[in-house]
PDB file of C-alpha atoms in Angstrom:
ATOM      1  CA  UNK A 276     -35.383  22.661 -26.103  1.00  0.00           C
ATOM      2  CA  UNK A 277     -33.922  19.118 -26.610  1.00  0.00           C
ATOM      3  CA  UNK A 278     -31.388  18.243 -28.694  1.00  0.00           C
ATOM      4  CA  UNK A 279     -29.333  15.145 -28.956  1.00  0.00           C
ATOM      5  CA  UNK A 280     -26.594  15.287 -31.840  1.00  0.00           C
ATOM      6  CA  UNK A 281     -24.322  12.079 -32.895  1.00  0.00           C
ATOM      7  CA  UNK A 282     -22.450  10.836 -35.974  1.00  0.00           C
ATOM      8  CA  UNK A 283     -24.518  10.039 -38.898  1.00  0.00           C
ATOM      9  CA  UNK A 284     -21.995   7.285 -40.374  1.00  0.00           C
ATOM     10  CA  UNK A 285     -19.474   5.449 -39.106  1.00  0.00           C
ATOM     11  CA  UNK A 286     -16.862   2.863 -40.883  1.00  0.00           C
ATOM     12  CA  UNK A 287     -14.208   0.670 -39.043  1.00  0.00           C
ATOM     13  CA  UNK A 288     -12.703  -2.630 -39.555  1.00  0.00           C
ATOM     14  CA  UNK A 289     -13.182  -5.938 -37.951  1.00  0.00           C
ATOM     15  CA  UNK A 290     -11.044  -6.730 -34.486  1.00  0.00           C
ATOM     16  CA  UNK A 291     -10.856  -2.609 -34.449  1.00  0.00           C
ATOM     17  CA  UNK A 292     -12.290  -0.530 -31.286  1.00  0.00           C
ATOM     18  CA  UNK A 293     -14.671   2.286 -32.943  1.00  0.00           C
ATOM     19  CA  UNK A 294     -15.747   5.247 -30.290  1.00  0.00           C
ATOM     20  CA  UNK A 295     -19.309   6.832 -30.937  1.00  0.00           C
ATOM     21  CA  UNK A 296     -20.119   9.931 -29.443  1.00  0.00           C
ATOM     22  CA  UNK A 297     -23.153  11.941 -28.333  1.00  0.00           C
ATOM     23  CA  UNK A 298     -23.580  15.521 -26.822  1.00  0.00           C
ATOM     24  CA  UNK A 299     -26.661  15.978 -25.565  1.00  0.00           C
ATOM     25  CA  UNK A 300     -28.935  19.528 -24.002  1.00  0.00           C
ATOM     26  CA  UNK A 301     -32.100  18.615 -22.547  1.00  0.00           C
ATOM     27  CA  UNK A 302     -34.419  20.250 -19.820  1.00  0.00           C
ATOM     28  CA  UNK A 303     -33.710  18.072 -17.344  1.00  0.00           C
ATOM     29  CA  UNK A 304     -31.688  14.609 -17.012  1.00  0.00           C
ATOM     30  CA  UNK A 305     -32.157  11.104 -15.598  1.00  0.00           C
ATOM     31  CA  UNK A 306     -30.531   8.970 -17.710  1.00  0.00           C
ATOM     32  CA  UNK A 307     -28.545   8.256 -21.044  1.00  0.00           C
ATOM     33  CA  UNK A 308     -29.025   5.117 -22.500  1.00  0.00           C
ATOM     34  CA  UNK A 309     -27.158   3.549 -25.407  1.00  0.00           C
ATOM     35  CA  UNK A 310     -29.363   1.405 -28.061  1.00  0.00           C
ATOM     36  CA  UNK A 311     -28.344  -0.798 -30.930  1.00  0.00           C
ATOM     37  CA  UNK A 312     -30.907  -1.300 -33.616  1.00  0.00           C
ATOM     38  CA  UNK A 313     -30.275  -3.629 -36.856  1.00  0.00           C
ATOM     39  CA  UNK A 314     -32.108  -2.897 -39.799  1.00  0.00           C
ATOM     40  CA  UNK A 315     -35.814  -3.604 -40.215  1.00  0.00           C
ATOM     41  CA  UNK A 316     -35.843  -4.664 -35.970  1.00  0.00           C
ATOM     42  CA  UNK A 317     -36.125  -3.056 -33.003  1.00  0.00           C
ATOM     43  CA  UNK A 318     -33.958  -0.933 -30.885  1.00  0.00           C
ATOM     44  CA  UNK A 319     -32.097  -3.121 -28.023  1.00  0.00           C
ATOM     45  CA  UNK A 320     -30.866  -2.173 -25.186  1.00  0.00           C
ATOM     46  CA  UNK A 321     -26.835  -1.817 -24.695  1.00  0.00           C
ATOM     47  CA  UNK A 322     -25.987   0.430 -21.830  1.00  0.00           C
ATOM     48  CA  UNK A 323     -27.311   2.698 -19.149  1.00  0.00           C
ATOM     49  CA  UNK A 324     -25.220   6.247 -17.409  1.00  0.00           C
ATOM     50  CA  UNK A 325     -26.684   8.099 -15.079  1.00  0.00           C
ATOM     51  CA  UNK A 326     -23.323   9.122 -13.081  1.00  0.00           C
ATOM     52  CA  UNK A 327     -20.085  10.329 -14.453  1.00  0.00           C
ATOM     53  CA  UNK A 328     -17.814   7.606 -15.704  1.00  0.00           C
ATOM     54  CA  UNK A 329     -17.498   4.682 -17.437  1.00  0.00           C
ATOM     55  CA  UNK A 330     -19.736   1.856 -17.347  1.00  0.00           C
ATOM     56  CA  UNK A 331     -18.304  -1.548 -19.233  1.00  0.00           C
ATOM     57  CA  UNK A 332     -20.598  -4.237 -20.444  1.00  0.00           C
ATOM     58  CA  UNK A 333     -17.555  -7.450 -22.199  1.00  0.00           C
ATOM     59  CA  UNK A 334     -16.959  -5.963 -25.437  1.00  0.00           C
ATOM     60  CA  UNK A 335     -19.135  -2.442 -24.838  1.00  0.00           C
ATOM     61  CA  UNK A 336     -18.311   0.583 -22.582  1.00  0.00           C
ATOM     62  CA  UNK A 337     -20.264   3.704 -21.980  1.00  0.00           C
ATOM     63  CA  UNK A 338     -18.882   6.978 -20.569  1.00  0.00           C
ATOM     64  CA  UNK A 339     -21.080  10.159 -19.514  1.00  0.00           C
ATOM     65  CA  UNK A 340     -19.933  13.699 -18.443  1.00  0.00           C
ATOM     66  CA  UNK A 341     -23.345  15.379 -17.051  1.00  0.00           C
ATOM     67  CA  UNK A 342     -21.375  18.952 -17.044  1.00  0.00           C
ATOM     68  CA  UNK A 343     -20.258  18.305 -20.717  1.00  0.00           C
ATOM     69  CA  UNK A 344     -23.622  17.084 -22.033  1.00  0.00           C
ATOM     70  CA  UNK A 345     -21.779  14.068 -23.498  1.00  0.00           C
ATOM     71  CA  UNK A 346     -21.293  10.568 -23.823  1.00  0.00           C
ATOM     72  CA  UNK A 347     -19.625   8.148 -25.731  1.00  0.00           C
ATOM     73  CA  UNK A 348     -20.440   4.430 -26.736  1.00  0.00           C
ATOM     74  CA  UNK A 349     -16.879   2.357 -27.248  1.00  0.00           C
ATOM     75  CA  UNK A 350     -17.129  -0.798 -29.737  1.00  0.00           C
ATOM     76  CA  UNK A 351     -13.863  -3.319 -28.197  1.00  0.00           C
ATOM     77  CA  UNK A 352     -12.940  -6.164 -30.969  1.00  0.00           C
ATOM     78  CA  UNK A 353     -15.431  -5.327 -33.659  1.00  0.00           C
ATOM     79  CA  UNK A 354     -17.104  -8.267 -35.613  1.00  0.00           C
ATOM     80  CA  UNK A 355     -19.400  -8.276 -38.429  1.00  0.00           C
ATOM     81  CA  UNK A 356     -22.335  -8.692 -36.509  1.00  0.00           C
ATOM     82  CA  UNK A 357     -22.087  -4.948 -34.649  1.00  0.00           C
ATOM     83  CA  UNK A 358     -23.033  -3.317 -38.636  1.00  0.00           C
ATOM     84  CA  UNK A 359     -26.013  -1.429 -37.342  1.00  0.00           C
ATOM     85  CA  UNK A 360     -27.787   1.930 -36.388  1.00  0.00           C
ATOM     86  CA  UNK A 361     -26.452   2.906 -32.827  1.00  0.00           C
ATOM     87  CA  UNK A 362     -29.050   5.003 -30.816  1.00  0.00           C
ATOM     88  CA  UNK A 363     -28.197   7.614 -27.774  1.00  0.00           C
ATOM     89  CA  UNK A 364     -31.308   7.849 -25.906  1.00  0.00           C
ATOM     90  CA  UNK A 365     -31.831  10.786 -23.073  1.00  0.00           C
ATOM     91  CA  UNK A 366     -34.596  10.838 -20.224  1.00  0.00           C
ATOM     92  CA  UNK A 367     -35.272  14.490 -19.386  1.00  0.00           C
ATOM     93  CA  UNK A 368     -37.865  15.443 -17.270  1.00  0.00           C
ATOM     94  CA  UNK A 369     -40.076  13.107 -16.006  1.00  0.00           C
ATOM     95  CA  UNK A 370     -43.094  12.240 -18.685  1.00  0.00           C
ATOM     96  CA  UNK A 371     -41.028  13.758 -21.207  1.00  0.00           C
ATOM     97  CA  UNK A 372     -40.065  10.672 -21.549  1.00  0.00           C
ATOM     98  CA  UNK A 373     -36.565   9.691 -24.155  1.00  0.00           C
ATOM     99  CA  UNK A 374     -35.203  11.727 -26.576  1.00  0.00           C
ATOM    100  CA  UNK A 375     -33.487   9.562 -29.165  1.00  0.00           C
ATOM    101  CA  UNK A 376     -30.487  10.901 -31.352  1.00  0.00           C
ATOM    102  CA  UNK A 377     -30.523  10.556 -34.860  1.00  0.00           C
ATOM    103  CA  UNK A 378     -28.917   7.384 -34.904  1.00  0.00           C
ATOM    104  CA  UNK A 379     -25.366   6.155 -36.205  1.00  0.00           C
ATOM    105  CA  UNK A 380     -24.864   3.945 -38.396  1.00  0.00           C
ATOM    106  CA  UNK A 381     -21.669   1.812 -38.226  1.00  0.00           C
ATOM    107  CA  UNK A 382     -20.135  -0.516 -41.161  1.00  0.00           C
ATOM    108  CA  UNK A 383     -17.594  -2.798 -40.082  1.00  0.00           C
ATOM    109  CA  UNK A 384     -15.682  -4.074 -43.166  1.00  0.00           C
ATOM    110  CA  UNK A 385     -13.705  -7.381 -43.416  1.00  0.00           C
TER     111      UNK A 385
ATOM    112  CA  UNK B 133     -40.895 -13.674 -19.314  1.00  0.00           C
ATOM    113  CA  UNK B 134     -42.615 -12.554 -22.169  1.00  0.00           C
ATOM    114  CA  UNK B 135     -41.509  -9.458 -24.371  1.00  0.00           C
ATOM    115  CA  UNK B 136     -43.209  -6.763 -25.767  1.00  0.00           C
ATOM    116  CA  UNK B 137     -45.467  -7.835 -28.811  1.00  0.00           C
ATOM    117  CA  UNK B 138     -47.126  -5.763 -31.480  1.00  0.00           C
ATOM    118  CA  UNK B 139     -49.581  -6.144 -34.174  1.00  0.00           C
ATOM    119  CA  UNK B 140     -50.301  -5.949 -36.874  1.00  0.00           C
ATOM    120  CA  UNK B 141     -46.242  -6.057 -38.069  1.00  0.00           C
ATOM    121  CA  UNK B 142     -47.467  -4.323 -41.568  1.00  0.00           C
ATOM    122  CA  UNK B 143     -50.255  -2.182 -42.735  1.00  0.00           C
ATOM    123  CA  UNK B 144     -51.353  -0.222 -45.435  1.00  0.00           C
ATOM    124  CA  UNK B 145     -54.086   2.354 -45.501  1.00  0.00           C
ATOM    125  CA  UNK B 146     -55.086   5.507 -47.669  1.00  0.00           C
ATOM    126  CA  UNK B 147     -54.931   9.229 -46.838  1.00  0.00           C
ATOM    127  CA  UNK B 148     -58.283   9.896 -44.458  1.00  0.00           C
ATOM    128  CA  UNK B 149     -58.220   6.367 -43.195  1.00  0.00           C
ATOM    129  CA  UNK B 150     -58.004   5.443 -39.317  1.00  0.00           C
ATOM    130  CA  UNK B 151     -55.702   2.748 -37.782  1.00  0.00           C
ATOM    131  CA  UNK B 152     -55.164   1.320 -34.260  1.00  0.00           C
ATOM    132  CA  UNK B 153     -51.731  -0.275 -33.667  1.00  0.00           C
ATOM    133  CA  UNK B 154     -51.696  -2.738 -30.775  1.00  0.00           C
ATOM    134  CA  UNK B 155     -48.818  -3.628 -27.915  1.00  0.00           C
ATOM    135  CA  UNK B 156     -48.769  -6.083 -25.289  1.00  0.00           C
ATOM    136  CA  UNK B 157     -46.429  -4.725 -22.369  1.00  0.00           C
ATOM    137  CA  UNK B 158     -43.692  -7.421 -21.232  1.00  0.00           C
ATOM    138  CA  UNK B 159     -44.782  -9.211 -17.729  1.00  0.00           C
ATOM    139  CA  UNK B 160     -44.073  -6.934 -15.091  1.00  0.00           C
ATOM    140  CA  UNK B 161     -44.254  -3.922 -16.676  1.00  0.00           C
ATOM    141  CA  UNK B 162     -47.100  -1.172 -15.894  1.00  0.00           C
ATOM    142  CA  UNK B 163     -45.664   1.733 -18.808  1.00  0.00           C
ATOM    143  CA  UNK B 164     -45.931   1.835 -22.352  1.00  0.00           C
ATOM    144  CA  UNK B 165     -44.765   4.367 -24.452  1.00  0.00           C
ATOM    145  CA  UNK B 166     -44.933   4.496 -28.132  1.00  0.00           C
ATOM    146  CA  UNK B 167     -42.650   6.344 -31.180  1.00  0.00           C
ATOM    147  CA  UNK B 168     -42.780   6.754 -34.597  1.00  0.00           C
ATOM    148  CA  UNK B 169     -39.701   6.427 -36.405  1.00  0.00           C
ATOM    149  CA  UNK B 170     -39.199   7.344 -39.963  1.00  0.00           C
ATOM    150  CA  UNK B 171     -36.823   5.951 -42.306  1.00  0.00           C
ATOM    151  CA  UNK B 172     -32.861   7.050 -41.022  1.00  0.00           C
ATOM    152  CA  UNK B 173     -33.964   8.709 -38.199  1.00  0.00           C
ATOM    153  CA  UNK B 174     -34.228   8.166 -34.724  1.00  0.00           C
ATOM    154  CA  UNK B 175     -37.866   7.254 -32.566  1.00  0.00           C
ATOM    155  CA  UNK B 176     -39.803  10.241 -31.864  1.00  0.00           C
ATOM    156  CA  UNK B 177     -41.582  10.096 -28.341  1.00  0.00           C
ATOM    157  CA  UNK B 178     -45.700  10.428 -29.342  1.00  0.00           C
ATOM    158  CA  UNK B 179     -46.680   9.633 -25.791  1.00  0.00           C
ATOM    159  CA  UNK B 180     -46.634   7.617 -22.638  1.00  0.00           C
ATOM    160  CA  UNK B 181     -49.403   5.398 -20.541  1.00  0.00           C
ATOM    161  CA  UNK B 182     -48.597   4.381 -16.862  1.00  0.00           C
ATOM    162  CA  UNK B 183     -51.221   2.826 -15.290  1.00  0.00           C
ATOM    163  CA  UNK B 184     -53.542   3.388 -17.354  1.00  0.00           C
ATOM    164  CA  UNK B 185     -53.524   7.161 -17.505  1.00  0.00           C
ATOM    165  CA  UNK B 186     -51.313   9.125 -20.197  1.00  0.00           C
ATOM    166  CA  UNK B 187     -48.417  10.384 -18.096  1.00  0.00           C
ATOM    167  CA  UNK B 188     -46.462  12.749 -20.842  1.00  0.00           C
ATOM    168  CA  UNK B 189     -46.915  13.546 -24.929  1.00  0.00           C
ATOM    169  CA  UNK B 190     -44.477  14.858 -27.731  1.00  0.00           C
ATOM    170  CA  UNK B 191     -45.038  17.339 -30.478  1.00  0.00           C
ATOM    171  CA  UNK B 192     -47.873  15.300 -32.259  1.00  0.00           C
ATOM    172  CA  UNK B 193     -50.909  16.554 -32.785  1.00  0.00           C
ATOM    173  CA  UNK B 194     -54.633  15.230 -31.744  1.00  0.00           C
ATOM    174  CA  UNK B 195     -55.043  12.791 -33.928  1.00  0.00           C
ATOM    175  CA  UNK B 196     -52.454  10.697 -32.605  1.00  0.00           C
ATOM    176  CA  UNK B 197     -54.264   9.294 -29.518  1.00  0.00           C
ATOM    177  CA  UNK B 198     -54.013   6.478 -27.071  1.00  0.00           C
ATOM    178  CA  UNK B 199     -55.037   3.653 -24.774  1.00  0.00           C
ATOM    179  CA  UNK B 200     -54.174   1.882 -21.947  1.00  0.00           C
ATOM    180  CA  UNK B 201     -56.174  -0.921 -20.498  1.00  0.00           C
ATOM    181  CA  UNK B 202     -55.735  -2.783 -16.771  1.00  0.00           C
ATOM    182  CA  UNK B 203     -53.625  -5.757 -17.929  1.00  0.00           C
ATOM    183  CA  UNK B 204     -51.451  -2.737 -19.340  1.00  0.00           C
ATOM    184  CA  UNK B 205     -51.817  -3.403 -22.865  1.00  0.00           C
ATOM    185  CA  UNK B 206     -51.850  -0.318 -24.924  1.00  0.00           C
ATOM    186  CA  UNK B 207     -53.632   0.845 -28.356  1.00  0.00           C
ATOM    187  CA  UNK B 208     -52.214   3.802 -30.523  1.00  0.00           C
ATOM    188  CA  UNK B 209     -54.977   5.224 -32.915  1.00  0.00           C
ATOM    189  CA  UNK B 210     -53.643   7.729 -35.945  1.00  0.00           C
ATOM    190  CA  UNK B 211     -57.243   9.252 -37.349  1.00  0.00           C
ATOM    191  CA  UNK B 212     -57.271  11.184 -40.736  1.00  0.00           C
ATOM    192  CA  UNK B 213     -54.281   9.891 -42.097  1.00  0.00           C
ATOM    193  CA  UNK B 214     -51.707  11.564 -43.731  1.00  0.00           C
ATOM    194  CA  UNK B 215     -48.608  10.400 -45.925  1.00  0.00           C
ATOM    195  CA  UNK B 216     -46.176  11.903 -43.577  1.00  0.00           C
ATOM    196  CA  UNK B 217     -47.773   9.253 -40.820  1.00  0.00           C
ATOM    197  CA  UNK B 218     -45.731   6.253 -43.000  1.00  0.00           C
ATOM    198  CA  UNK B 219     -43.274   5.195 -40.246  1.00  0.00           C
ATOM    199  CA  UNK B 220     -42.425   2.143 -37.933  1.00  0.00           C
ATOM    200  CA  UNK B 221     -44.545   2.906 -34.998  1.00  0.00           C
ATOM    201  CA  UNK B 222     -42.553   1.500 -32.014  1.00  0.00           C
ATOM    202  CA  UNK B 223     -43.769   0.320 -28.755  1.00  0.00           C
ATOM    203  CA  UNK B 224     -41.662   0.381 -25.401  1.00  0.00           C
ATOM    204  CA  UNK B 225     -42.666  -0.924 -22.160  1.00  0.00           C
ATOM    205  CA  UNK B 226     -40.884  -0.593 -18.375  1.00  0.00           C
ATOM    206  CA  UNK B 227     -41.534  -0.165 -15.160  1.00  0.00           C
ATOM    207  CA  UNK B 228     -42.876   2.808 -13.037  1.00  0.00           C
ATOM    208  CA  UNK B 229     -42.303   5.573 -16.395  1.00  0.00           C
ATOM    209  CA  UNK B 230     -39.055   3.876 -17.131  1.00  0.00           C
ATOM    210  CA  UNK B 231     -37.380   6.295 -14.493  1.00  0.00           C
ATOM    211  CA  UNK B 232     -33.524   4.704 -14.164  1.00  0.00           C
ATOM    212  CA  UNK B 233     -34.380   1.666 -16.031  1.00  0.00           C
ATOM    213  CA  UNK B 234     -34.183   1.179 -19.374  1.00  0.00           C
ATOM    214  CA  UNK B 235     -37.633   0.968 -22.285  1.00  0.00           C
ATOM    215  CA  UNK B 236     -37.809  -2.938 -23.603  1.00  0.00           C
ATOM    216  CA  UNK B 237     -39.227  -2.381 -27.461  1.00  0.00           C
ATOM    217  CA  UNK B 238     -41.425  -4.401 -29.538  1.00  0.00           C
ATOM    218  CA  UNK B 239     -40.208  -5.441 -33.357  1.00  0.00           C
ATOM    219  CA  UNK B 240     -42.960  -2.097 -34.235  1.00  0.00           C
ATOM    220  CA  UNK B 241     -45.173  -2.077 -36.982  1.00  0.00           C
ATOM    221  CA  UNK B 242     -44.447  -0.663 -40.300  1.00  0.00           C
ATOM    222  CA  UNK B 243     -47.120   1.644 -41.496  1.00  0.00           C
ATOM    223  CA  UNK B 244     -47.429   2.505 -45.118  1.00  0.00           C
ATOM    224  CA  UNK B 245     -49.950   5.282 -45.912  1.00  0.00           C
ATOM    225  CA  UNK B 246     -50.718   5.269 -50.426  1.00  0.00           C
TER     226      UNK B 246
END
């Protein structure tokens, strides 16, 4: 079966660093893929881990452990602006195609 | 480059009723995939086109049935529909079945079913 588990809320404060995790099981893995997705708009695209480690992007940084089935999303200097649903995305097999999370949805207060 | 576009961005139908949701692919890209996301939730995978031929499907039954023309466009078409089918219906397009790449997604279109 798949199954991709995360946080359902988050809250932190602005200038904090918020960590978002995800542990994944899936037949089969090529991917993980972090997505961001404001209310009422589409998903877009943050990160990408296929290997182990940690992958930064300025103020975002993904890590992956394939033998853990886990990941995290980390959130440097928080403003405002990053309030919004956070997605963790898995391609399994090939034509299965991504398996999104539930989502997590992050509040960063004044 | 152009993105991925969808239309119509809202619709509203009856139970029994038929729709077709429409996607243009950004340039470059020859896969489309579509989900259905319900309010709070994450996008559930319905199914995948890659040139032109459906290459993968998630738990959704017959009704929920697709396109995928040579310029790599891509129709979804929901027959007999139910209340349960109100959603955002999400497009995604990549290249060659997204494999190591990430999906590019459309703005979706919200589908209300009275």
């Amino acid at each position: 079966g798949q199954n991709i588990d995360q946080p359902t809320e988050m809250t932190a404060t602005e200038g904090a660093i918020v960590q978002i995790n995800c542990t994944y099981q899936t037949s089969g893995f090529n991917g993980l893929f972090w997505y961001q997705q404001h209310a009422g708009e589409a998903p877009t695209f943050l990160s990408y881990n296929v290997l182990d480690g940690l992958e930064e992007k300025g103020r975002f940084s993904s890590f992956l452990s394939r033998s853990k089935g886990y990941s995290y999303l980390l959130l440097k200097e928080l403003q405002m602006k990053d309030s919004a649903s956070y997605l963790c995305a898995v391609m399994g097999d090939y034509g299965q195609n991504f398996v999104f999370g539930p989502g997590t949805r992050l509040s960063v207060l004044p | 480059e152009t993105g991925v576009t969808q239309s119509p961005t809202h619709l509203i139908k009856t139970r029994g009723q038929q729709v077709t949701l429409r996607c243009s692919s950004q340039s470059g890209h020859n896969t489309v995939s579509w989900y259905q996301q319900a309010l709070g939730q994450g996008p559930q995978f319905i199914f995948q086109y890659y040139r032109e031929e459906e290459n993968g499907r998630g738990n959704f039954p017959p009704r929920f049935s697709g396109l995928q023309f040579p310029n790599y466009s891509s129709e979804l078409n929901v027959n007999a529909l139910e209340l349960d089918d109100s959603a955002l219906y999400l497009c995604a397009s990549s290249r060659d079945r997204g494999i190591n790449q990430p999906q590019h997604f459309g703005d979706g279109t919200r589908l209300s079913i009275l």
